[in-house]
Amino acid sequence: MKKTSTRLADGRELIYYDLRDDTVRDAVDRRPLERTVTTSEIRRDALLGDAVAVASHRQGRTYHPPADECPLCPSRGERLSEIPDASYDVVVFENRFPSLAGDSGRCEVVCFTSDHHASFADLSEEQARLVLDAWTDRTAELSHLPSVEQVFCFENRGAEIGVTLGHPHGQIYAYPFTTPRTALMLRSLAAHKEATGGENLFDAVVERERAGERVVLEGEHWVAFVPYAAHWPYEVHLYPKRRVPDLLGLDEAARTEFPQVYLELLRRFDRIFGEGEPPTPYIAAWHQAPFGTLEEFDGVGRDDFALHLELFTIRRTSGKLKFLAGSESGMSVFINDVPPERAAERLREVAS
């Protein structure tokens, strides 16, 4: 992997990740852009104890442009985009309309391929490995920023999810705090450790699932399963078999096998609802240990956390979506229409 860092016309950082070491990246952003002005603010909810990012400048972000005006495609001729070069393998750049900025963190866009009409599932194993290496590199770099406590790499796919740019891409949020979902995991981890005299809850969950009926696929270094209490109609959790706290902890064997397992999972997701159906909308979310101190979680350290990816769709059956209505949105109590055992069975049925 070759990494080349440059600056866009408004001062934002852009990084090329290339498969070939001899690739030269010297294209200049020719757009007449002014410096980006953001208004991100983190506000704490006194009753719930969580945080809300208020970012009014995002109201003006690009919204469903036609394919020939996509800002994530390469620049060609006089058609100028966020990527100055005429081609690329993987590109990461600071979001022009970030939810988090400055002391409130940082937001980046990850373009998986220059092919506008592709998806992550269309990537080769070599290309998918390059994305994994980019995620890992950005996690390392962002963790050193003084305002950053947790790094979250994710992909939103599909208009049903709320995606406003059709180009295959994901995002990275660098939060200035430990996110509420991670804090819940850490509290459960601490309570279980104390109650069992030191047993790791993540290890116990993975061991239980591997012995059960909800395993979707398993390699030498990774295992994917539908969790016992899945929140979403089709939801898969992907864990490395050797527990590590973050992407940086993965060894070479796990990195090599990851593209094989993950690409197969994504391709199965596109086959869940049968031939002729539109691409399955999904969210793919990496859960990594925070980089800050974990003093509030008694007896738990970063190495107790288990890196894993959660992949789920909001489509519950052909032509129907799972909406977060009163119980889910009002009380955070999910109601799942698809039994997790049936979801796992279906994901095994559609294997390549």
CSV table of C-alpha atoms in Angstrom, one decimal:
chain,number,residue,atom,x,y,z
A,1,MET,CA,0.0,0.0,0.0
A,2,LYS,CA,1.2,3.5,-0.9
A,3,LYS,CA,-0.1,6.5,1.0
A,4,THR,CA,-0.1,10.0,-0.4
A,5,SER,CA,-1.4,13.0,1.5
A,6,THR,CA,-2.4,16.3,-0.1
A,7,ARG,CA,-4.7,19.2,0.5
A,8,LEU,CA,-7.9,20.3,-1.3
A,9,ALA,CA,-8.4,23.9,-2.4
A,10,ASP,CA,-10.2,24.8,0.9
A,11,GLY,CA,-7.4,23.3,3.1
A,12,ARG,CA,-9.0,20.0,3.9
A,13,GLU,CA,-6.8,16.9,3.9
A,14,LEU,CA,-7.1,14.2,1.2
A,15,ILE,CA,-5.2,10.9,1.3
A,16,TYR,CA,-4.8,8.5,-1.6
A,17,TYR,CA,-4.3,4.8,-0.8
A,18,ASP,CA,-2.8,2.9,-3.8
A,19,LEU,CA,-2.2,-0.7,-4.6
A,20,ARG,CA,0.9,0.1,-6.6
A,21,ASP,CA,4.0,1.6,-4.9
A,22,ASP,CA,5.0,3.5,-8.1
A,23,THR,CA,1.7,5.5,-8.4
A,24,VAL,CA,2.3,9.3,-8.5
A,25,ARG,CA,-0.4,11.6,-7.0
A,26,ASP,CA,0.3,15.2,-7.9
A,27,ALA,CA,-3.0,16.4,-9.2
A,28,VAL,CA,-4.1,19.8,-7.8
A,29,ASP,CA,-7.6,20.8,-6.8
A,30,ARG,CA,-8.5,23.5,-9.3
A,31,ARG,CA,-11.9,24.5,-7.8
A,32,PRO,CA,-12.2,28.0,-6.4
A,33,LEU,CA,-13.3,26.9,-2.9
A,34,GLU,CA,-13.3,29.1,0.2
A,35,ARG,CA,-12.3,27.8,3.6
A,36,THR,CA,-14.9,25.4,5.1
A,37,VAL,CA,-16.8,27.0,8.0
A,38,THR,CA,-18.4,24.6,10.4
A,39,THR,CA,-20.7,25.1,13.4
A,40,SER,CA,-20.5,21.7,15.1
A,41,GLU,CA,-21.4,21.7,18.8
A,42,ILE,CA,-21.7,18.8,21.3
A,43,ARG,CA,-24.5,19.1,23.7
A,44,ARG,CA,-25.1,16.7,26.7
A,45,ASP,CA,-28.5,15.4,27.6
A,46,ALA,CA,-28.7,15.8,31.4
A,47,LEU,CA,-31.4,13.1,31.7
A,48,LEU,CA,-30.1,10.4,29.4
A,49,GLY,CA,-26.4,11.2,29.9
A,50,ASP,CA,-25.7,10.9,26.1
A,51,ALA,CA,-24.5,13.5,23.6
A,52,VAL,CA,-26.0,15.2,20.6
A,53,ALA,CA,-24.0,16.9,17.8
A,54,VAL,CA,-25.7,20.1,16.6
A,55,ALA,CA,-24.4,20.9,13.1
A,56,SER,CA,-26.7,23.3,11.3
A,57,HIS,CA,-24.2,23.8,8.4
A,58,ARG,CA,-25.0,20.3,7.1
A,59,GLN,CA,-28.4,21.6,5.8
A,60,GLY,CA,-26.6,22.7,2.7
A,61,ARG,CA,-24.8,19.5,1.9
A,62,THR,CA,-25.0,17.8,-1.5
A,63,TYR,CA,-28.3,16.0,-1.9
A,64,HIS,CA,-28.8,13.2,-4.5
A,65,PRO,CA,-26.9,14.8,-7.4
A,66,PRO,CA,-27.1,13.1,-10.9
A,67,ALA,CA,-24.4,10.6,-11.6
A,68,ASP,CA,-22.5,12.9,-13.9
A,69,GLU,CA,-22.2,15.5,-11.1
A,70,CYS,CA,-21.2,13.1,-8.3
A,71,PRO,CA,-18.6,14.8,-6.1
A,72,LEU,CA,-17.0,11.4,-5.2
A,73,CYS,CA,-16.1,10.4,-8.8
A,74,PRO,CA,-12.6,11.3,-10.1
A,75,SER,CA,-12.0,14.7,-11.7
A,76,ARG,CA,-11.9,14.5,-15.5
A,77,GLY,CA,-11.4,17.4,-17.9
A,78,GLU,CA,-13.4,20.4,-16.7
A,79,ARG,CA,-15.6,18.2,-14.5
A,80,LEU,CA,-14.0,18.8,-11.1
A,81,SER,CA,-14.9,16.9,-7.9
A,82,GLU,CA,-13.6,16.3,-4.4
A,83,ILE,CA,-10.9,14.0,-5.8
A,84,PRO,CA,-8.5,16.0,-8.0
A,85,ASP,CA,-7.0,13.0,-9.8
A,86,ALA,CA,-8.5,11.3,-12.8
A,87,SER,CA,-8.5,7.9,-11.1
A,88,TYR,CA,-8.0,6.3,-7.7
A,89,ASP,CA,-8.0,3.1,-5.8
A,90,VAL,CA,-9.1,4.2,-2.3
A,91,VAL,CA,-9.4,7.8,-1.2
A,92,VAL,CA,-10.1,9.4,2.3
A,93,PHE,CA,-10.7,13.1,2.8
A,94,GLU,CA,-12.1,15.4,5.4
A,95,ASN,CA,-15.9,15.8,5.0
A,96,ARG,CA,-16.9,19.2,3.6
A,97,PHE,CA,-20.1,19.1,5.7
A,98,PRO,CA,-18.9,17.3,8.9
A,99,SER,CA,-21.1,16.4,11.9
A,100,LEU,CA,-18.0,16.7,14.1
A,101,ALA,CA,-15.2,19.2,13.6
A,102,GLY,CA,-12.4,20.9,15.6
A,103,ASP,CA,-12.6,20.3,19.3
A,104,SER,CA,-15.8,18.3,18.6
A,105,GLY,CA,-13.9,15.6,16.7
A,106,ARG,CA,-13.5,15.0,13.0
A,107,CYS,CA,-15.4,13.4,10.1
A,108,GLU,CA,-13.9,11.8,7.0
A,109,VAL,CA,-15.3,10.2,3.8
A,110,VAL,CA,-13.8,6.9,2.5
A,111,CYS,CA,-14.3,6.3,-1.2
A,112,PHE,CA,-14.0,2.5,-1.8
A,113,THR,CA,-13.5,2.7,-5.6
A,114,SER,CA,-13.6,5.2,-8.4
A,115,ASP,CA,-16.4,3.1,-10.2
A,116,HIS,CA,-19.6,5.0,-9.5
A,117,HIS,CA,-21.8,2.1,-10.3
A,118,ALA,CA,-20.1,-0.5,-8.1
A,119,SER,CA,-20.7,-1.5,-4.5
A,120,PHE,CA,-18.4,-2.8,-1.8
A,121,ALA,CA,-19.5,-6.3,-2.7
A,122,ASP,CA,-18.2,-5.8,-6.2
A,123,LEU,CA,-14.6,-5.2,-5.0
A,124,SER,CA,-11.9,-7.7,-5.5
A,125,GLU,CA,-10.3,-9.2,-2.4
A,126,GLU,CA,-7.2,-7.1,-3.1
A,127,GLN,CA,-9.3,-3.9,-3.2
A,128,ALA,CA,-11.3,-4.9,-0.1
A,129,ARG,CA,-8.0,-5.5,1.7
A,130,LEU,CA,-6.8,-2.0,0.7
A,131,VAL,CA,-10.0,-0.5,2.3
A,132,LEU,CA,-9.3,-2.5,5.5
A,133,ASP,CA,-5.7,-1.1,5.5
A,134,ALA,CA,-7.1,2.5,5.0
A,135,TRP,CA,-9.6,2.0,7.9
A,136,THR,CA,-6.7,0.8,10.1
A,137,ASP,CA,-4.4,3.6,9.1
A,138,ARG,CA,-7.0,6.3,9.7
A,139,THR,CA,-7.9,4.7,13.1
A,140,ALA,CA,-4.2,5.0,14.1
A,141,GLU,CA,-3.9,8.6,12.9
A,142,LEU,CA,-7.1,9.9,14.3
A,143,SER,CA,-6.5,8.2,17.7
A,144,HIS,CA,-3.5,10.6,18.2
A,145,LEU,CA,-5.6,13.8,17.8
A,146,PRO,CA,-6.1,15.3,21.3
A,147,SER,CA,-9.8,15.8,20.8
A,148,VAL,CA,-10.5,12.2,19.8
A,149,GLU,CA,-11.6,9.4,22.2
A,150,GLN,CA,-13.2,6.9,19.8
A,151,VAL,CA,-12.9,6.1,16.1
A,152,PHE,CA,-15.9,4.7,14.2
A,153,CYS,CA,-15.6,3.4,10.6
A,154,PHE,CA,-18.9,2.6,8.9
A,155,GLU,CA,-20.8,2.4,5.7
A,156,ASN,CA,-24.4,3.5,5.0
A,157,ARG,CA,-25.7,1.9,1.8
A,158,GLY,CA,-28.9,2.7,0.0
A,159,ALA,CA,-31.4,5.6,-0.2
A,160,GLU,CA,-33.6,3.8,2.3
A,161,ILE,CA,-30.8,4.3,4.9
A,162,GLY,CA,-30.7,8.0,4.1
A,163,VAL,CA,-27.6,8.0,1.8
A,164,THR,CA,-27.5,11.1,-0.3
A,165,LEU,CA,-24.6,10.2,-2.6
A,166,GLY,CA,-24.9,7.0,-4.7
A,167,HIS,CA,-21.1,6.5,-5.1
A,168,PRO,CA,-19.8,3.5,-3.1
A,169,HIS,CA,-18.3,5.1,0.0
A,170,GLY,CA,-18.3,5.0,3.8
A,171,GLN,CA,-17.4,7.4,6.6
A,172,ILE,CA,-15.2,7.7,9.7
A,173,TYR,CA,-16.3,9.6,12.7
A,174,ALA,CA,-13.7,10.5,15.4
A,175,TYR,CA,-15.7,11.3,18.5
A,176,PRO,CA,-14.5,13.4,21.4
A,177,PHE,CA,-16.2,11.0,23.9
A,178,THR,CA,-17.0,7.3,24.3
A,179,THR,CA,-20.3,6.7,22.4
A,180,PRO,CA,-23.4,5.6,24.4
A,181,ARG,CA,-23.6,2.2,22.7
A,182,THR,CA,-20.0,1.4,23.5
A,183,ALA,CA,-20.4,2.6,27.1
A,184,LEU,CA,-23.3,0.1,27.4
A,185,MET,CA,-21.1,-2.7,26.2
A,186,LEU,CA,-18.3,-1.6,28.6
A,187,ARG,CA,-20.7,-1.6,31.6
A,188,SER,CA,-22.0,-5.0,30.7
A,189,LEU,CA,-18.4,-6.2,30.3
A,190,ALA,CA,-17.5,-4.9,33.7
A,191,ALA,CA,-20.5,-6.4,35.4
A,192,HIS,CA,-20.0,-9.8,33.8
A,193,LYS,CA,-16.3,-9.8,34.7
A,194,GLU,CA,-17.1,-9.0,38.4
A,195,ALA,CA,-20.0,-11.6,38.6
A,196,THR,CA,-17.9,-14.4,37.0
A,197,GLY,CA,-14.6,-13.8,38.7
A,198,GLY,CA,-12.9,-12.5,35.6
A,199,GLU,CA,-14.6,-14.1,32.5
A,200,ASN,CA,-14.7,-11.9,29.4
A,201,LEU,CA,-18.3,-11.4,28.2
A,202,PHE,CA,-17.3,-11.0,24.5
A,203,ASP,CA,-15.5,-14.3,24.6
A,204,ALA,CA,-18.5,-16.0,26.3
A,205,VAL,CA,-20.9,-14.6,23.7
A,206,VAL,CA,-18.8,-15.7,20.7
A,207,GLU,CA,-18.2,-19.2,22.2
A,208,ARG,CA,-22.0,-19.6,22.8
A,209,GLU,CA,-22.8,-18.5,19.3
A,210,ARG,CA,-20.2,-20.7,17.6
A,211,ALA,CA,-21.8,-23.7,19.4
A,212,GLY,CA,-25.3,-22.8,18.3
A,213,GLU,CA,-27.6,-22.6,15.3
A,214,ARG,CA,-27.1,-19.0,14.3
A,215,VAL,CA,-23.6,-19.2,12.7
A,216,VAL,CA,-23.8,-17.9,9.1
A,217,LEU,CA,-20.2,-18.6,8.1
A,218,GLU,CA,-16.9,-19.3,9.7
A,219,GLY,CA,-13.3,-19.1,8.5
A,220,GLU,CA,-10.0,-20.0,10.2
A,221,HIS,CA,-9.8,-16.5,11.7
A,222,TRP,CA,-13.3,-15.0,11.6
A,223,VAL,CA,-16.8,-16.1,12.6
A,224,ALA,CA,-20.1,-14.4,11.5
A,225,PHE,CA,-23.4,-15.1,13.3
A,226,VAL,CA,-26.9,-13.7,13.8
A,227,PRO,CA,-26.9,-12.6,17.5
A,228,TYR,CA,-29.4,-14.2,19.9
A,229,ALA,CA,-31.2,-10.9,20.5
A,230,ALA,CA,-30.8,-9.4,17.0
A,231,HIS,CA,-32.5,-6.0,16.9
A,232,TRP,CA,-32.8,-5.9,13.1
A,233,PRO,CA,-34.6,-8.3,10.6
A,234,TYR,CA,-31.3,-9.5,9.2
A,235,GLU,CA,-28.3,-8.7,11.4
A,236,VAL,CA,-24.9,-10.3,11.4
A,237,HIS,CA,-22.0,-9.8,13.8
A,238,LEU,CA,-18.5,-10.5,12.5
A,239,TYR,CA,-15.7,-11.2,15.0
A,240,PRO,CA,-12.1,-12.1,14.7
A,241,LYS,CA,-11.5,-15.4,16.6
A,242,ARG,CA,-8.6,-13.9,18.4
A,243,ARG,CA,-9.9,-11.0,20.5
A,244,VAL,CA,-8.3,-7.6,19.8
A,245,PRO,CA,-9.5,-4.2,20.9
A,246,ASP,CA,-9.3,-2.4,17.5
A,247,LEU,CA,-8.3,-2.8,13.8
A,248,LEU,CA,-4.7,-2.1,14.7
A,249,GLY,CA,-4.7,-5.4,16.7
A,250,LEU,CA,-5.5,-7.6,13.7
A,251,ASP,CA,-2.6,-9.9,12.7
A,252,GLU,CA,-1.7,-10.6,9.1
A,253,ALA,CA,-3.6,-13.9,8.9
A,254,ALA,CA,-6.8,-12.2,10.0
A,255,ARG,CA,-6.3,-9.3,7.6
A,256,THR,CA,-5.7,-11.7,4.7
A,257,GLU,CA,-8.9,-13.7,5.4
A,258,PHE,CA,-11.1,-10.7,6.1
A,259,PRO,CA,-11.9,-9.8,2.4
A,260,GLN,CA,-13.0,-13.4,1.7
A,261,VAL,CA,-15.4,-13.5,4.6
A,262,TYR,CA,-16.7,-10.0,4.4
A,263,LEU,CA,-17.3,-9.9,0.6
A,264,GLU,CA,-19.2,-13.2,0.9
A,265,LEU,CA,-21.4,-11.7,3.7
A,266,LEU,CA,-22.2,-8.6,1.6
A,267,ARG,CA,-23.0,-10.8,-1.5
A,268,ARG,CA,-25.4,-12.9,0.6
A,269,PHE,CA,-27.1,-9.8,1.9
A,270,ASP,CA,-27.9,-8.9,-1.8
A,271,ARG,CA,-29.4,-12.3,-2.3
A,272,ILE,CA,-31.6,-12.5,0.8
A,273,PHE,CA,-34.8,-11.3,-0.9
A,274,GLY,CA,-34.4,-13.1,-4.2
A,275,GLU,CA,-33.7,-12.3,-7.8
A,276,GLY,CA,-34.9,-9.1,-9.2
A,277,GLU,CA,-34.9,-7.2,-5.9
A,278,PRO,CA,-33.1,-3.9,-5.7
A,279,PRO,CA,-29.8,-3.9,-3.8
A,280,THR,CA,-30.2,-4.5,-0.1
A,281,PRO,CA,-29.8,-1.4,2.0
A,282,TYR,CA,-27.5,-1.9,4.9
A,283,ILE,CA,-25.4,-0.3,7.6
A,284,ALA,CA,-21.9,-1.9,8.3
A,285,ALA,CA,-20.4,-0.6,11.6
A,286,TRP,CA,-17.0,-1.3,13.1
A,287,HIS,CA,-17.0,-1.3,16.9
A,288,GLN,CA,-13.6,-0.5,18.4
A,289,ALA,CA,-12.4,0.2,21.9
A,290,PRO,CA,-12.2,3.9,22.9
A,291,PHE,CA,-8.7,5.3,23.1
A,292,GLY,CA,-9.4,7.3,26.2
A,293,THR,CA,-9.1,6.1,29.8
A,294,LEU,CA,-11.8,3.6,31.0
A,295,GLU,CA,-11.7,4.5,34.6
A,296,GLU,CA,-15.5,4.8,34.9
A,297,PHE,CA,-15.8,1.1,33.9
A,298,ASP,CA,-14.5,-0.7,37.0
A,299,GLY,CA,-11.9,-3.3,36.2
A,300,VAL,CA,-12.1,-3.1,32.4
A,301,GLY,CA,-9.3,-2.1,30.1
A,302,ARG,CA,-9.0,-1.6,26.4
A,303,ASP,CA,-7.8,-5.2,25.9
A,304,ASP,CA,-11.0,-6.5,27.3
A,305,PHE,CA,-13.0,-5.0,24.5
A,306,ALA,CA,-13.6,-7.1,21.3
A,307,LEU,CA,-13.3,-5.5,17.9
A,308,HIS,CA,-16.3,-6.6,15.8
A,309,LEU,CA,-18.4,-5.5,12.8
A,310,GLU,CA,-22.2,-5.3,12.9
A,311,LEU,CA,-23.9,-5.6,9.5
A,312,PHE,CA,-27.7,-5.1,9.3
A,313,THR,CA,-30.5,-4.1,6.9
A,314,ILE,CA,-33.7,-2.2,7.6
A,315,ARG,CA,-35.6,-4.3,5.0
A,316,ARG,CA,-37.7,-6.9,6.7
A,317,THR,CA,-39.1,-8.6,3.6
A,318,SER,CA,-39.5,-7.9,-0.1
A,319,GLY,CA,-40.7,-4.4,-0.6
A,320,LYS,CA,-41.1,-3.7,3.1
A,321,LEU,CA,-38.9,-1.8,5.6
A,322,LYS,CA,-38.5,-2.0,9.3
A,323,PHE,CA,-39.4,1.4,10.7
A,324,LEU,CA,-38.3,2.6,14.1
A,325,ALA,CA,-41.7,3.6,15.4
A,326,GLY,CA,-43.1,4.2,18.9
A,327,SER,CA,-41.4,1.4,20.9
A,328,GLU,CA,-38.0,1.6,19.2
A,329,SER,CA,-37.8,5.4,18.9
A,330,GLY,CA,-39.7,6.3,22.0
A,331,MET,CA,-38.4,3.7,24.4
A,332,SER,CA,-35.4,2.0,22.7
A,333,VAL,CA,-37.2,-1.3,22.8
A,334,PHE,CA,-36.8,-3.1,19.5
A,335,ILE,CA,-39.4,-5.5,18.1
A,336,ASN,CA,-37.9,-7.8,15.5
A,337,ASP,CA,-40.2,-9.4,12.9
A,338,VAL,CA,-37.7,-12.1,11.8
A,339,PRO,CA,-36.6,-14.7,14.3
A,340,PRO,CA,-32.8,-14.7,14.5
A,341,GLU,CA,-32.6,-18.4,13.8
A,342,ARG,CA,-34.6,-18.0,10.6
A,343,ALA,CA,-32.5,-15.1,9.5
A,344,ALA,CA,-29.3,-17.2,10.0
A,345,GLU,CA,-30.9,-20.1,8.1
A,346,ARG,CA,-31.8,-17.8,5.2
A,347,LEU,CA,-28.2,-16.3,5.1
A,348,ARG,CA,-26.8,-19.8,4.9
A,349,GLU,CA,-29.3,-20.7,2.1
A,350,VAL,CA,-28.0,-18.0,-0.2
A,351,ALA,CA,-24.3,-18.9,0.0
A,352,SER,CA,-22.3,-18.6,-3.2
